[in-house]
């Protein structure tokens, strides 16, 4: 795949060209954090200032609240009580300046929204309409553990183009066909090729800066039920307040609720992010709740990330090592510590 | 590919109040677009999401049988927001159904076998679907002996009373109806809890005999040891689970038990399978 050097002037002018036929999104400072926002004409993303965004980019593909259908219950209407599709905007979009771990997260989540049996049209259409220009990390947080979570600061899977900062410009590597096309559309493809060696050396240096890690080597061979019944869950969950922050900031948490919202006789069926941290998530109509204690809910989240997903898809963890859940947790629950508890667990 | 969240529009064709407490009603639906009936082709043991516009959706086992054509039936207990609204709806009202969802009872495995059906309370719906399916003249030769043990709190709480009486009279199915108690002097069937009647009436266990159990947790809890005592293999004990659901297609993430989704990988599991799965149901 093509590797080229782009100076920052060319980068900015290329983005302006892309804005002609795409909506661009990139990190923008909002309050103390960076969040993804639409880039208007003339706006240049602040890629240097942002180590990573507070919220992951998942809402760009999978909004926190999304209308699925609309309806009327007005009996005089010939379409009364029928669900109608709503207009959706799946025009081409480009996300510029997300981190490689976040770009990779969509690949993990894709398995859920596009299974062999069912295709979630809202997620899948939105994902297909979007291209990702990620920027490799040179300043990881102390909470980053991507290199042992199936990706890394220069990880390519999930990105269409990956950028690496190099002096007063970027080394850009097209990872997919979509990425090659973006290079051409932005006019960057005319720039001098080269930079592979520099890219590789930057990658090596960046990976060495990620010093924290997780290890699931033993978890893989343990029985689900043994880990589920392990004795450490209540202790690890002691401080948890079930606030759900970890699930909302997580790029790979995908659970949702479906609700009908009415205004008079008009209404919409919508879905909203939900969280396995909330007691109502699993409560039955009878009042019975299979996860009626908070440690059970905490156990569900970490077992899903580090064991159920690994077993179900015979793959790596449902986690990119972005560290948001560690940074944002109000009571300092740390997925690395819980992973260590799981991996070092010996059944009594 | 069809949007899996879009319900098929249906019209309520008939509503039957099943039980004396009036909390259980059977709704017979007809598809507004006749071609949708083929898209809803199902097997006994599957479920559907009933969509009441403006209220929401609920996952309910399909009570009609694949051999019954032109309609689908669901028996619904009045419990929450959607079911209460549904209970107040009338014949002719329009709503929606999504499905069929989930796996089914393992019909290929069950062919050529003795089948023991054990049901309690209102969890008899997919069992009714199964019995109607097996008794159909095309299918009855495919199965050996069929036994049914079905219990409710009182005679007035039994579902599908006319059909129960009809099956009672047949000689190609052994039906054992029971109630927890009754003051009806003319009650001609059993009195006693389902586990007790199972111990008395269940056919002997062998590798060719399968039990399908569906009922409240308390019934399952006390019936399982009886089947163990009778020597039923855990591979031959088939159970249908329930959990809170939304999407019904393994995407929204709330009904998992370990790595399995009750909605998509279930709701039917063997007792052997459940032995290795967290009991989060």
XYZ file of C-alpha atoms in Angstrom:
629
model
C 0.000 0.000 0.000
C 1.082 3.558 -0.696
C 3.236 5.400 1.852
C 3.756 9.106 1.243
C 4.887 12.257 3.016
C 2.487 15.173 3.329
C 3.466 18.578 4.703
C 0.947 20.354 6.872
C -0.091 22.871 4.213
C -0.859 20.059 1.786
C -2.632 18.216 4.568
C -4.922 21.187 5.241
C -5.633 21.834 1.563
C -6.324 18.136 0.999
C -8.861 18.108 3.815
C -10.585 21.104 2.196
C -10.879 19.090 -1.025
C -12.328 16.135 0.869
C -14.923 18.419 2.466
C -16.396 18.911 -1.007
C -17.874 15.426 -1.141
C -17.604 14.217 2.486
C -18.590 15.330 5.947
C -15.436 15.512 8.039
C -15.252 14.876 11.765
C -12.247 15.324 14.023
C -11.362 15.914 17.684
C -12.144 19.433 18.909
C -11.607 20.862 22.369
C -14.844 21.097 24.366
C -14.344 22.086 27.968
C -11.438 20.133 29.379
C -11.708 17.252 26.948
C -11.522 16.759 23.237
C -14.644 15.375 21.557
C -15.419 14.543 17.939
C -17.118 17.377 16.060
C -17.904 18.249 12.457
C -15.193 20.196 10.650
C -16.609 23.119 8.692
C -14.997 24.748 5.671
C -11.708 26.391 6.570
C -11.402 24.562 9.901
C -8.235 22.555 10.461
C -8.205 19.767 13.028
C -6.012 20.189 16.092
C -4.244 16.859 15.866
C -1.275 17.800 18.027
C -3.209 19.033 21.048
C -5.335 15.912 21.483
C -3.767 12.832 23.083
C -7.155 11.183 22.855
C -10.813 12.166 23.079
C -12.811 11.821 26.306
C -15.579 9.834 24.630
C -14.676 7.266 21.986
C -15.776 7.891 18.394
C -18.418 5.133 18.587
C -21.257 7.668 18.580
C -20.265 8.769 15.063
C -21.374 5.337 13.794
C -23.753 4.388 16.568
C -25.430 7.467 18.096
C -26.275 7.420 21.784
C -29.934 7.883 20.789
C -31.134 6.931 17.352
C -34.557 6.840 15.746
C -35.359 3.518 14.085
C -38.965 4.033 12.970
C -41.751 6.551 13.180
C -45.488 5.957 13.444
C -48.831 7.424 14.153
C -51.493 5.862 16.353
C -54.163 8.140 14.842
C -56.779 5.595 13.739
C -58.049 7.872 10.944
C -54.646 7.604 9.235
C -54.532 4.688 6.753
C -51.031 3.858 8.032
C -52.062 3.946 11.689
C -49.879 1.777 13.947
C -47.479 0.801 11.146
C -43.748 1.308 11.633
C -42.251 3.523 8.927
C -38.577 3.912 8.071
C -37.126 7.321 8.825
C -34.808 9.246 6.547
C -31.164 8.537 7.308
C -28.040 10.363 6.222
C -25.503 7.848 4.990
C -23.633 10.311 2.759
C -19.853 9.763 2.776
C -18.090 10.726 5.983
C -14.439 10.877 6.962
C -13.216 10.768 10.538
C -9.815 12.443 10.768
C -7.513 12.218 13.744
C -8.938 9.315 15.697
C -6.424 7.016 17.354
C -5.628 3.625 15.780
C -7.113 1.823 18.802
C -10.448 3.558 18.243
C -10.394 2.768 14.522
C -9.720 -0.875 15.418
C -12.611 -0.927 17.910
C -15.155 -0.840 15.080
C -13.777 -4.127 13.734
C -14.403 -5.806 17.083
C -17.923 -4.400 17.271
C -18.733 -5.245 13.647
C -19.029 -8.923 14.541
C -21.956 -8.066 16.783
C -23.828 -5.786 14.402
C -23.171 -7.865 11.282
C -23.469 -11.543 12.139
C -23.932 -14.281 9.526
C -27.661 -14.292 10.410
C -28.545 -10.645 10.956
C -27.322 -7.293 9.702
C -28.083 -4.261 11.843
C -28.816 -1.769 9.042
C -28.280 1.382 11.107
C -24.816 0.451 12.321
C -23.714 -1.254 9.119
C -24.883 1.454 6.693
C -23.286 4.105 8.841
C -20.003 2.198 9.088
C -19.884 1.574 5.353
C -20.389 5.269 4.664
C -17.422 6.233 6.828
C -13.681 6.338 6.176
C -11.116 6.599 8.951
C -7.877 8.587 8.817
C -6.226 7.727 12.104
C -3.200 9.338 13.644
C -0.646 7.092 15.277
C 0.216 7.673 18.934
C 3.599 8.935 20.023
C 2.517 10.014 23.537
C 0.479 7.187 25.074
C -1.171 7.659 28.468
C 0.099 5.666 31.439
C -3.270 3.868 31.262
C -2.791 2.703 27.659
C -2.222 -1.030 27.193
C -3.063 -1.388 23.503
C -0.017 -3.465 22.618
C -1.322 -6.370 24.693
C -4.980 -5.826 23.750
C -4.735 -6.864 20.131
C -3.654 -3.522 18.679
C -1.051 -0.819 19.260
C -0.122 2.842 18.747
C 0.486 2.237 15.026
C -2.117 -0.504 14.533
C -3.500 -0.465 10.996
C -6.602 -2.700 11.022
C -9.681 -0.504 11.096
C -7.988 2.549 9.611
C -8.216 3.446 5.929
C -5.237 5.779 6.187
C -2.870 5.975 9.141
C -0.833 9.136 9.718
C 2.376 9.409 11.697
C 3.720 12.799 12.732
C 7.103 13.466 11.165
C 8.650 16.909 11.683
C 6.489 19.524 10.004
C 4.329 16.988 8.207
C 2.888 13.476 8.262
C 3.857 10.159 6.857
C 0.593 8.772 5.480
C 0.043 5.104 4.815
C -3.004 3.960 2.881
C -4.230 0.749 4.487
C -7.309 -0.004 2.362
C -8.672 0.676 -1.111
C -10.902 3.275 0.493
C -7.748 4.891 1.853
C -6.015 4.888 -1.544
C -9.041 6.609 -3.014
C -9.021 9.231 -0.254
C -5.335 9.961 -0.943
C -6.219 10.562 -4.588
C -9.334 12.611 -3.789
C -7.354 14.825 -1.411
C -4.642 15.320 -4.022
C -2.065 13.819 -1.665
C -1.237 10.962 -3.993
C 0.786 13.338 -6.121
C 3.154 13.971 -3.238
C 6.503 12.181 -3.162
C 6.391 8.577 -2.056
C 8.633 7.210 0.645
C 8.847 7.124 4.399
C 8.401 3.393 5.041
C 11.610 3.157 7.033
C 10.774 6.203 9.090
C 7.255 4.857 9.699
C 8.681 1.586 10.962
C 11.145 3.266 13.297
C 8.457 5.621 14.675
C 6.243 2.598 15.236
C 8.913 0.763 17.172
C 9.640 3.805 19.351
C 5.936 4.333 20.058
C 5.323 0.708 21.008
C 8.164 0.875 23.496
C 6.425 3.754 25.252
C 3.364 1.615 26.011
C 4.536 0.027 29.208
C 1.376 -1.237 30.860
C -0.201 -4.505 29.795
C -2.787 -7.225 30.235
C -2.351 -10.966 29.878
C -5.146 -13.452 29.181
C -2.942 -16.421 28.309
C -4.329 -18.500 31.197
C -7.856 -17.086 30.967
C -8.166 -18.625 27.509
C -7.934 -22.154 28.870
C -10.102 -21.676 31.942
C -13.709 -22.836 32.015
C -16.237 -19.991 31.908
C -18.017 -21.318 34.971
C -14.824 -21.570 37.030
C -13.990 -17.915 36.390
C -17.609 -16.912 36.884
C -17.667 -18.567 40.284
C -14.255 -17.223 41.308
C -14.041 -15.715 44.774
C -12.625 -12.282 43.896
C -15.607 -10.642 42.167
C -17.335 -9.286 45.269
C -14.112 -7.772 46.556
C -13.220 -6.200 43.210
C -16.730 -4.762 42.889
C -16.808 -3.381 46.437
C -16.136 0.236 45.393
C -18.221 0.101 42.195
C -21.205 2.449 42.199
C -22.664 1.005 38.976
C -22.543 4.454 37.381
C -22.043 2.976 33.915
C -19.293 5.434 32.950
C -16.986 2.619 31.862
C -19.592 1.340 29.408
C -20.431 4.755 27.976
C -16.817 5.815 27.330
C -15.836 2.373 26.033
C -15.383 2.125 22.253
C -16.409 -1.555 22.303
C -19.480 -1.483 24.595
C -22.466 -1.810 22.290
C -25.543 -2.638 24.404
C -28.753 -0.778 23.730
C -32.361 -0.471 24.774
C -35.353 -0.018 22.447
C -38.178 2.324 23.504
C -41.261 3.896 21.945
C -41.405 7.659 22.542
C -44.798 9.300 22.030
C -45.920 12.871 21.621
C -49.670 12.818 21.370
C -50.489 10.304 18.650
C -47.153 10.661 16.863
C -44.151 8.709 17.982
C -40.819 7.136 17.236
C -39.283 3.791 18.064
C -35.737 4.557 19.102
C -32.746 2.890 20.547
C -30.522 4.283 23.255
C -27.207 3.136 24.652
C -27.791 0.970 27.691
C -25.415 -0.469 30.249
C -24.956 -3.841 31.912
C -24.068 -1.835 35.046
C -27.718 -0.879 35.559
C -30.035 -3.198 37.542
C -32.950 -2.561 35.156
C -30.907 -3.939 32.270
C -31.845 -7.514 33.111
C -34.902 -7.328 35.386
C -37.754 -9.606 34.293
C -41.420 -8.629 34.096
C -41.987 -10.721 37.215
C -39.483 -8.656 39.188
C -36.925 -11.457 39.177
C -33.467 -10.155 38.320
C -30.749 -12.636 37.348
C -28.095 -9.977 38.092
C -29.587 -8.405 41.173
C -26.306 -7.537 42.915
C -23.732 -5.053 41.712
C -20.830 -7.491 41.732
C -22.764 -9.618 39.253
C -23.011 -6.657 36.912
C -19.334 -5.815 37.215
C -18.498 -9.466 36.628
C -20.670 -9.458 33.495
C -18.770 -6.519 31.999
C -15.293 -7.892 32.553
C -16.215 -11.477 31.728
C -17.715 -10.234 28.469
C -14.619 -8.239 27.551
C -12.003 -10.750 28.613
C -13.615 -14.185 28.389
C -17.038 -14.509 26.712
C -15.992 -12.582 23.586
C -12.648 -14.384 23.446
C -14.396 -17.766 23.610
C -17.312 -16.879 21.349
C -15.216 -15.614 18.455
C -12.035 -17.534 19.294
C -10.174 -14.273 19.054
C -8.632 -11.567 21.192
C -10.302 -9.508 23.918
C -13.252 -7.143 23.367
C -10.999 -4.272 24.375
C -8.498 -2.097 22.554
C -6.484 -1.018 25.572
C -7.506 2.647 25.196
C -7.659 2.949 28.975
C -10.700 5.252 29.063
C -12.532 3.102 31.616
C -9.510 3.324 33.894
C -9.093 7.096 33.507
C -12.787 7.886 33.893
C -13.787 5.471 36.660
C -14.746 7.511 39.745
C -13.638 4.742 42.111
C -10.446 3.593 40.391
C -11.559 0.208 39.143
C -8.853 -0.913 36.730
C -9.461 -3.481 33.990
C -5.756 -4.389 34.082
C -6.035 -5.375 37.738
C -9.218 -7.369 37.111
C -7.605 -9.098 34.167
C -4.678 -9.985 36.384
C -7.069 -11.404 39.007
C -8.691 -13.516 36.315
C -5.470 -14.682 34.738
C -3.869 -15.626 38.041
C -6.999 -17.307 39.426
C -6.534 -20.836 40.635
C -9.693 -22.770 41.399
C -9.693 -23.802 45.043
C -31.480 -8.026 3.479
C -34.655 -7.301 5.447
C -34.366 -4.851 8.336
C -34.583 -7.300 11.269
C -36.126 -4.635 13.522
C -39.122 -4.008 11.245
C -42.211 -5.912 12.433
C -44.631 -7.591 10.047
C -47.962 -5.776 10.313
C -50.728 -7.992 11.701
C -54.378 -7.645 12.650
C -55.891 -9.194 15.766
C -58.364 -11.790 14.458
C -59.519 -13.296 17.747
C -58.950 -12.914 21.480
C -59.634 -15.784 23.872
C -59.555 -15.346 27.639
C -57.905 -18.562 28.777
C -57.938 -18.548 32.560
C -60.376 -17.781 35.361
C -58.192 -14.955 36.685
C -58.473 -13.355 33.200
C -54.722 -12.689 33.242
C -53.987 -14.947 30.280
C -55.341 -14.245 26.850
C -54.605 -15.924 23.555
C -54.276 -13.565 20.591
C -54.768 -14.892 17.097
C -53.083 -12.696 14.474
C -53.471 -12.557 10.718
C -50.789 -11.045 8.522
C -51.930 -7.891 6.736
C -49.574 -8.732 3.842
C -50.296 -12.417 3.134
C -46.750 -13.015 1.813
C -45.368 -12.249 5.282
C -46.743 -15.561 6.553
C -44.091 -17.419 4.540
C -41.388 -15.126 5.871
C -42.589 -16.014 9.374
C -42.221 -19.780 8.753
C -41.337 -21.164 12.187
C -40.717 -24.318 14.199
C -42.261 -25.242 17.527
C -40.213 -23.728 20.341
C -39.394 -20.445 18.633
C -40.674 -17.053 19.769
C -41.651 -13.702 18.319
C -41.441 -10.083 19.389
C -44.953 -8.668 19.653
C -44.839 -4.995 18.772
C -47.564 -2.760 20.176
C -47.143 0.583 18.458
C -46.440 3.339 20.938
C -45.823 0.920 23.803
C -42.924 -1.299 22.787
C -42.113 -4.926 22.150
C -42.250 -8.141 24.162
C -40.721 -11.560 23.445
C -43.404 -14.289 23.586
C -43.277 -17.988 22.668
C -45.312 -18.979 19.621
C -48.374 -20.953 20.748
C -49.685 -21.841 17.312
C -48.111 -24.712 15.456
C -46.267 -24.823 12.120
C -49.007 -27.174 10.858
C -51.689 -24.528 11.495
C -51.921 -22.163 8.540
C -53.354 -18.713 7.948
C -52.645 -17.291 11.397
C -50.255 -17.243 14.337
C -51.240 -17.418 18.001
C -49.604 -16.155 21.167
C -50.801 -16.605 24.736
C -49.841 -13.577 26.790
C -49.738 -13.126 30.556
C -50.608 -9.629 31.746
C -47.475 -8.444 33.531
C -46.100 -5.076 32.437
C -46.622 -2.059 30.215
C -46.885 -3.740 26.811
C -48.827 -6.814 27.926
C -51.326 -4.707 29.887
C -51.906 -2.526 26.837
C -52.231 -5.607 24.649
C -54.828 -7.090 26.988
C -56.942 -3.975 26.438
C -56.781 -4.189 22.632
C -59.660 -5.511 20.543
C -60.284 -7.650 17.501
C -59.367 -5.751 14.329
C -56.591 -3.691 15.936
C -53.311 -3.444 14.022
C -49.930 -4.187 15.566
C -46.729 -5.986 14.564
C -44.776 -9.213 14.958
C -41.059 -9.783 14.452
C -39.638 -13.220 13.987
C -39.519 -16.098 14.124
C -36.696 -15.776 16.650
C -34.415 -18.158 18.489
C -33.725 -21.823 17.908
C -36.500 -24.376 18.424
C -36.945 -27.703 20.108
C -34.520 -30.121 18.415
C -37.002 -31.747 16.052
C -34.442 -33.682 14.031
C -33.097 -35.258 17.203
C -36.578 -35.998 18.509
C -37.694 -37.952 15.452
C -37.963 -41.645 16.182
C -37.911 -41.018 19.925
C -40.297 -41.151 22.870
C -41.193 -37.623 23.889
C -42.203 -36.611 27.416
C -43.577 -33.102 27.697
C -43.687 -31.533 31.156
C -45.363 -28.159 31.511
C -46.533 -25.957 34.320
C -48.714 -22.881 34.499
C -48.722 -20.564 31.515
C -45.413 -21.898 30.166
C -47.425 -24.371 28.127
C -47.563 -22.300 24.941
C -44.648 -23.639 22.884
C -45.484 -27.079 24.314
C -48.964 -26.779 22.806
C -47.283 -25.846 19.517
C -45.134 -28.962 19.818
C -48.027 -31.313 20.636
C -50.153 -30.054 17.727
C -47.123 -30.479 15.481
C -46.418 -34.051 16.599
C -50.072 -35.116 16.449
C -50.503 -33.966 12.854
C -51.125 -37.053 10.687
C -48.013 -36.274 8.604
C -45.834 -36.173 11.702
C -47.294 -38.619 14.227
C -45.565 -41.663 12.657
C -42.213 -39.907 13.107
C -42.424 -40.137 16.900
C -42.764 -43.065 19.296
C -44.747 -42.690 22.526
C -45.826 -39.189 23.474
C -46.510 -38.362 27.117
C -47.732 -35.015 28.415
C -47.735 -33.941 32.050
C -49.336 -30.562 32.494
C -50.194 -28.869 35.749
C -51.723 -25.612 36.910
C -52.761 -24.175 40.272
C -56.439 -24.976 39.719
C -58.689 -26.321 36.942
C -59.589 -22.756 35.949
C -55.937 -21.880 35.408
C -55.302 -24.549 32.758
C -54.675 -23.272 29.238
C -56.314 -24.713 26.112
C -58.920 -26.742 28.066
C -60.828 -27.902 24.964
C -57.707 -29.265 23.373
C -56.622 -30.958 26.581
C -59.963 -32.789 26.682
C -59.571 -33.778 23.049
C -56.052 -35.155 23.608
C -57.280 -37.012 26.693
C -59.679 -38.949 24.483
C -57.036 -40.009 21.956
C -55.058 -43.218 22.159
C -51.904 -41.950 20.412
C -50.929 -39.600 23.226
C -50.867 -40.075 27.027
C -52.036 -36.922 28.769
C -51.723 -36.487 32.531
C -53.407 -33.293 33.671
C -52.954 -32.198 37.245
C -53.818 -29.313 39.518
C -52.269 -28.232 42.796
C -55.683 -28.435 44.402
C -59.408 -28.143 43.663
C -62.741 -28.147 45.447
C -64.506 -29.392 42.310
C -66.093 -32.750 43.223
C -66.316 -33.673 39.528
C -62.579 -33.186 38.834
C -61.612 -36.404 37.097
C -57.894 -35.867 36.599
C -54.888 -35.760 38.959
C -54.357 -33.644 42.032
C -50.733 -32.982 42.984
C -47.701 -30.971 42.010
C -46.009 -31.612 38.674
C -42.878 -33.262 40.174
C -45.034 -35.799 42.055
C -47.107 -36.640 38.998
C -43.919 -36.897 36.931
C -42.549 -39.478 39.326
C -45.770 -41.497 39.002
C -46.495 -41.163 35.306
C -43.264 -40.496 33.398
C -42.200 -43.251 31.028
C -39.026 -45.130 31.970
C -35.780 -43.442 31.028
C -33.687 -44.731 28.167
C -31.491 -43.190 25.517
C -34.481 -42.983 23.159
C -36.631 -40.955 25.561
C -36.453 -37.174 25.690
C -38.090 -34.805 28.171
C -39.025 -31.239 27.267
C -39.603 -29.113 30.363
C -41.140 -25.677 30.444
C -42.503 -24.074 33.557
C -41.908 -21.752 36.477
C -38.473 -21.986 38.143
C -39.917 -23.686 41.229
C -41.429 -26.466 39.118
C -38.180 -26.990 37.227
C -36.184 -26.998 40.451
C -38.212 -29.890 41.886
C -38.830 -31.790 38.648
C -35.197 -32.096 37.692
C -34.265 -34.313 40.682
C -37.237 -36.547 39.828
C -35.956 -36.999 36.273
C -32.481 -37.692 37.668
C -33.951 -40.339 39.945
C -35.791 -41.879 36.994
C -32.483 -42.028 35.139
C -33.028 -39.416 32.417
C -29.784 -38.377 30.728
C -28.969 -34.682 30.908
C -28.468 -34.689 27.133
C -32.103 -35.840 26.877
C -33.580 -33.133 29.080
C -34.531 -30.121 27.006
C -35.410 -26.791 28.537
C -36.592 -23.437 27.264
C -35.294 -20.321 29.027
C -36.562 -16.783 29.391
C -34.624 -13.579 29.974
C -35.269 -9.901 29.526
C -34.854 -9.146 25.823
C -35.088 -6.229 23.445
C -33.718 -6.976 19.985
C -34.322 -10.746 19.971
C -31.508 -11.245 17.445
C -28.379 -11.377 19.603
C -27.322 -7.752 19.142
C -28.592 -5.564 22.009
C -26.596 -7.504 24.581
C -28.921 -7.996 27.563
C -30.030 -11.626 27.608
C -26.655 -13.355 27.622
C -25.869 -16.274 29.891
C -22.124 -16.541 29.593
C -21.213 -16.397 25.917
C -24.654 -17.546 24.744
C -27.585 -15.286 24.006
C -30.901 -16.711 25.191
C -32.608 -14.982 22.250
C -30.389 -16.237 19.448
C -28.410 -19.244 20.704
C -31.472 -20.356 22.736
C -34.055 -20.191 24.123
C -33.851 -24.007 23.979
C -30.884 -25.683 25.672
C -30.244 -29.190 26.942
C -29.605 -29.633 30.651
C -26.080 -30.796 29.722
C -25.424 -27.495 27.983
C -26.792 -25.508 30.893
C -24.427 -27.282 33.291
C -21.536 -25.285 31.785
C -23.325 -21.940 31.556
C -23.728 -19.305 34.310
C -27.241 -19.444 35.778
C -28.074 -15.855 34.968
C -31.689 -16.519 34.075
